[in-house]
Amino acid sequence: MQKIPYIFDIKRYSINDGPGIRITIFFKGCPLHCIWCHNPEGISSSREKMYAVNKCIGCGYCIGECDNGALLKKPEGIATDTEKCIVCGKCTDICPSKAMEMSGKIWKKKDLMKEIMKECTLIDSSEGGVTFCGGEPLLYPEFLNEMLQECGDEELHRAVDTTLFAKWETVDMIGRNCELFLVDLKVMDEEKHKMFTGVSNKLILENIRKISDAGYNFWIRIPLIEGVNADEENIRASAEFIASLSNKPEWVNILPYHDIAKGKHKRLGSLYNPSQVVMSEPTQEKLEYALNMFKNENINAKIGG
Ligand code: SF4
Ligand code: SF4
């Protein structure tokens, strides 16, 4: 049976997810657990409830609506007993200030296509397109492929933002139905990659080499994080790896780390950076050092998306 994703966001007017102005569709579920994850609501493939205490007006409607007695008013806000909560969403439907919200909605393909096509004028005029990301969209290969085919029928430019932590057969199938892969290259050392993302980078590096050999168009994005991957050894190893590919990425985007995801983790009740690694933004000098390292290998690189 076809796996259907929960979609946790649809971002319009996106300018960092491929060329032009784009509409970006976010799928829930990811095989990686990066400690700096910017979209923590994309990690779990299930629907989740989020609570923003700063939006809560303390009306207590949510408590009255919950049949399971899962909500409790505390001095610090509304607490959810996750043992009792069945994530039915009734409390989020009644919340007048949207302090409580559900993350994750099932979309029928035809409705999702309609939503995408609402943006077609702006997409066309900016030579933009549609980007599928997550989480990891390749967790839903048939659904994704059908969406890509429908977008192709509408002559939209199609990008897939992926970890490439997937079987080659899946990557190859998706590659035939999109114009661009956006791939993160996080850490070159396998043990460190496991430590920071929860998985080995072997399959990812293999798949990057395969999409390059197959002639698929791709951009590589490097989230540069002091304390994780901004050391000279990793930057050099990344540049050497990319330089060794048979077909180079169209772009390498060096993306400086920021910690804006902290607030989202709080709303989800999940822990940001559970292993307490000291992470910080790279300095301008470090960003330029990385940029020059790639340029010296004749790689098209820039700072930012
Ligand atoms: S999602 Fe449903 S079960 Fe969970 S707290 Fe809200 S109303 Fe109660
Ligand atoms: S319904 Fe919304 S605003 Fe009211 S107490 Fe619950 S979370 Fe806060």
XYZ file of C-alpha atoms and ligand atoms in Angstrom:
321
model
C 0.000 0.000 0.000
C 1.238 3.494 -0.856
C 2.729 5.381 2.103
C 1.073 8.784 2.456
C 2.991 11.562 4.238
C 1.660 14.021 6.740
C 2.527 17.474 5.433
C 3.618 19.885 8.125
C 4.094 23.070 6.143
C 3.553 24.640 2.749
C 5.858 27.601 2.283
C 5.055 30.121 -0.436
C 7.417 32.740 -1.893
C 10.403 30.608 -0.948
C 13.684 31.851 -2.439
C 16.127 29.405 -0.822
C 14.872 26.045 -2.059
C 16.031 26.117 -5.670
C 15.981 28.676 -8.490
C 13.411 31.499 -8.638
C 10.418 31.869 -6.362
C 9.044 28.532 -5.234
C 6.371 26.774 -3.301
C 7.900 24.288 -0.876
C 6.049 21.273 0.502
C 7.337 19.764 3.759
C 6.805 16.028 4.444
C 6.941 14.638 7.978
C 9.388 11.853 8.816
C 13.171 11.673 8.596
C 15.683 8.814 9.054
C 18.268 11.282 10.402
C 18.192 13.054 13.745
C 20.604 15.954 13.292
C 21.245 17.606 16.627
C 20.825 21.086 15.065
C 17.686 20.165 13.053
C 15.890 23.328 11.853
C 12.634 21.503 11.215
C 12.190 19.273 14.276
C 8.508 18.796 13.446
C 9.790 16.998 10.320
C 11.571 14.259 12.277
C 8.592 12.191 13.421
C 6.365 10.801 10.680
C 3.325 11.081 12.979
C 1.073 14.039 13.653
C 2.200 16.073 16.644
C 0.743 18.761 18.841
C 2.684 21.993 19.360
C 2.131 24.515 22.126
C 3.424 28.106 22.201
C 3.135 29.450 25.724
C 3.689 33.038 24.556
C 0.486 32.877 22.480
C -1.610 31.240 25.212
C -4.242 33.546 26.780
C -5.026 31.051 29.542
C -8.729 30.694 28.646
C -8.723 26.967 29.459
C -11.030 26.038 26.539
C -8.590 23.332 25.510
C -8.829 21.651 28.924
C -12.626 21.502 28.705
C -12.453 20.041 25.198
C -10.147 17.130 26.020
C -12.113 13.916 26.647
C -8.999 12.190 27.957
C -8.095 14.569 30.770
C -4.675 15.044 29.200
C -4.361 18.793 29.800
C -3.534 20.591 33.012
C -3.158 24.282 33.764
C 0.170 25.022 35.437
C 1.849 28.326 36.382
C 4.143 27.936 33.361
C 1.228 27.269 30.939
C -0.806 24.293 29.730
C 0.908 20.936 30.245
C 0.055 17.829 28.208
C 0.199 14.364 29.718
C 1.599 12.512 26.707
C 0.509 9.154 28.208
C -3.123 10.254 28.028
C -3.042 12.383 24.852
C -4.188 10.528 21.726
C -3.331 13.505 19.450
C -6.945 13.843 18.324
C -6.542 17.589 17.751
C -9.793 18.681 19.461
C -7.931 21.068 21.763
C -6.154 22.661 18.817
C -9.430 23.164 16.930
C -10.912 25.124 19.802
C -7.842 27.181 20.782
C -8.744 30.809 19.944
C -5.179 32.115 19.850
C -3.582 29.212 17.970
C -1.285 28.610 20.922
C -2.065 24.930 20.462
C -1.689 23.665 16.915
C -1.378 20.357 15.124
C 1.643 19.712 12.978
C 0.860 17.347 10.110
C -2.068 17.112 7.731
C -2.980 14.545 5.097
C -3.486 16.114 1.676
C -5.125 14.382 -1.264
C -2.874 14.684 -4.300
C -5.469 16.608 -6.306
C -5.890 19.161 -3.472
C -2.142 19.526 -3.097
C -1.826 20.096 -6.849
C -4.517 22.783 -6.654
C -2.591 24.465 -3.829
C 0.625 24.373 -5.857
C -1.063 25.698 -8.989
C -2.406 28.732 -7.080
C 1.179 29.995 -7.197
C 1.832 29.244 -10.862
C 1.798 32.894 -12.045
C 4.518 33.897 -9.593
C 6.431 30.689 -10.237
C 6.342 31.233 -14.011
C 7.306 34.910 -13.863
C 10.325 34.187 -11.609
C 11.406 30.955 -13.345
C 10.791 29.242 -10.027
C 9.067 25.963 -9.299
C 8.017 23.521 -6.653
C 10.298 21.936 -4.047
C 9.492 18.845 -2.003
C 11.401 18.588 1.249
C 10.989 17.495 4.851
C 11.870 15.599 6.822
C 12.769 13.229 4.048
C 10.437 13.115 1.027
C 12.083 9.926 -0.273
C 10.390 8.057 2.591
C 7.249 8.314 0.408
C 8.566 7.327 -3.039
C 5.298 6.498 -4.816
C 3.410 9.515 -3.476
C 6.347 11.797 -4.255
C 6.825 10.349 -7.719
C 3.167 10.803 -8.615
C 3.252 14.413 -7.379
C 6.401 15.047 -9.415
C 4.802 13.575 -12.525
C 1.729 15.770 -12.116
C 3.918 18.846 -11.587
C 5.882 17.809 -14.694
C 2.629 17.639 -16.680
C 2.093 21.277 -15.652
C 5.642 22.078 -16.813
C 6.732 23.187 -13.346
C 10.411 23.077 -12.402
C 10.710 20.353 -9.743
C 13.305 20.146 -6.963
C 13.640 17.473 -4.268
C 15.477 18.379 -1.078
C 16.770 15.089 0.322
C 19.281 13.535 2.693
C 19.867 10.809 0.031
C 19.683 8.298 2.871
C 17.648 5.948 0.661
C 17.948 2.983 -1.687
C 19.537 3.892 -5.035
C 16.478 2.514 -6.895
C 14.348 5.126 -5.129
C 16.817 7.969 -5.740
C 17.081 6.989 -9.410
C 13.304 6.808 -9.881
C 12.867 10.267 -8.344
C 15.824 11.640 -10.334
C 14.001 10.790 -13.568
C 11.078 12.962 -12.510
C 12.740 16.087 -11.143
C 15.061 18.760 -12.492
C 17.133 19.264 -9.338
C 18.253 17.484 -6.190
C 19.157 19.602 -3.157
C 21.456 17.482 -1.009
C 22.972 18.239 2.387
C 26.595 17.308 2.973
C 26.952 17.400 6.720
C 30.094 15.683 8.037
C 32.717 13.689 6.115
C 34.014 11.566 9.014
C 31.705 8.557 9.389
C 31.899 8.287 13.182
C 31.225 11.996 13.657
C 28.358 11.786 11.167
C 26.839 8.990 13.251
C 27.317 11.012 16.416
C 25.695 14.189 15.038
C 22.948 12.723 12.819
C 22.354 9.209 14.176
C 23.325 7.435 10.915
C 26.427 6.555 8.885
C 27.221 8.787 5.889
C 28.305 5.841 3.673
C 25.016 5.489 1.796
C 24.680 9.276 1.436
C 28.174 9.693 -0.059
C 27.609 6.692 -2.339
C 24.335 8.196 -3.580
C 25.911 11.618 -4.155
C 28.505 9.914 -6.332
C 25.791 7.977 -8.153
C 23.605 11.015 -8.913
C 26.730 12.735 -10.193
C 27.649 9.717 -12.385
C 24.058 9.497 -13.647
C 24.209 13.149 -14.735
C 21.414 14.382 -12.478
C 21.493 18.083 -11.722
C 22.181 18.808 -8.042
C 23.160 21.442 -5.523
C 25.043 20.555 -2.359
C 24.233 22.444 0.798
C 26.598 22.526 3.731
C 25.204 23.782 7.024
C 28.445 25.149 8.501
C 28.482 24.746 12.271
C 31.368 25.473 14.644
C 31.653 22.497 17.000
C 30.326 20.070 14.354
C 31.792 20.441 10.848
C 33.483 23.858 10.521
C 36.977 22.523 11.258
C 39.547 22.866 8.499
C 39.916 19.087 8.135
C 36.211 18.591 7.414
C 36.014 21.570 5.054
C 39.011 20.264 3.108
C 37.611 16.703 2.996
C 34.236 18.042 1.759
C 35.893 20.088 -1.000
C 38.082 17.126 -2.055
C 35.075 14.814 -2.141
C 33.048 17.211 -4.305
C 36.052 17.862 -6.556
C 36.392 14.101 -7.121
C 32.831 13.742 -8.515
C 32.474 12.986 -12.215
C 29.903 15.782 -12.634
C 30.104 18.670 -10.186
C 27.073 20.135 -8.432
C 25.678 23.244 -10.094
C 26.136 25.003 -6.757
C 27.578 24.427 -3.312
C 25.726 26.571 -0.788
C 27.530 27.238 2.473
C 24.825 27.911 5.033
C 25.952 29.491 8.310
C 24.443 27.855 11.403
C 21.844 29.618 13.524
C 19.794 28.296 16.408
C 16.304 29.480 15.430
C 14.949 25.943 15.837
C 15.187 26.170 19.630
C 11.713 27.733 19.847
C 10.173 24.998 17.681
C 11.677 22.292 19.897
C 10.162 24.005 22.916
C 6.733 24.090 21.272
C 7.023 20.390 20.404
C 8.260 19.479 23.854
C 11.378 17.932 22.300
C 14.983 18.533 23.277
C 17.194 20.739 21.113
C 20.756 19.448 20.885
C 20.205 16.573 23.363
C 23.903 15.663 23.450
C 24.762 19.234 24.540
C 27.386 19.769 21.852
C 28.640 23.362 21.945
C 27.557 24.739 18.560
C 28.027 28.267 17.283
C 27.890 30.368 14.137
C 31.031 30.338 12.013
C 32.868 33.654 11.784
C 32.971 35.596 8.504
C 36.643 34.561 8.181
C 35.683 30.885 8.500
C 32.920 31.260 5.912
C 35.363 32.858 3.504
C 37.960 30.186 4.255
C 35.402 27.524 3.295
C 34.298 29.466 0.211
C 37.889 29.774 -1.018
C 38.558 26.103 -0.334
C 35.721 25.173 -2.726
C 36.601 27.804 -5.296
C 40.201 26.585 -5.342
C 38.832 23.197 -6.398
C 36.928 24.907 -9.261
C 33.595 24.345 -7.567
C 30.793 26.932 -7.927
C 30.232 27.911 -4.325
C 28.525 30.727 -2.494
C 27.628 31.696 1.027
C 23.875 31.407 1.537
C 21.070 29.731 -0.399
S -4.937 16.298 21.223
Fe -6.871 15.408 21.933
S -6.239 13.956 23.550
Fe -4.507 15.325 23.173
S -4.690 16.950 24.666
Fe -5.713 17.656 22.801
S -7.869 17.088 23.032
Fe -6.691 15.936 24.553
S -7.324 27.103 24.404
Fe -5.375 27.904 23.633
S -5.222 29.931 24.519
Fe -6.787 28.850 25.683
S -5.654 27.936 27.411
Fe -5.714 26.413 25.797
S -3.777 26.725 24.676
Fe -4.124 28.557 25.895
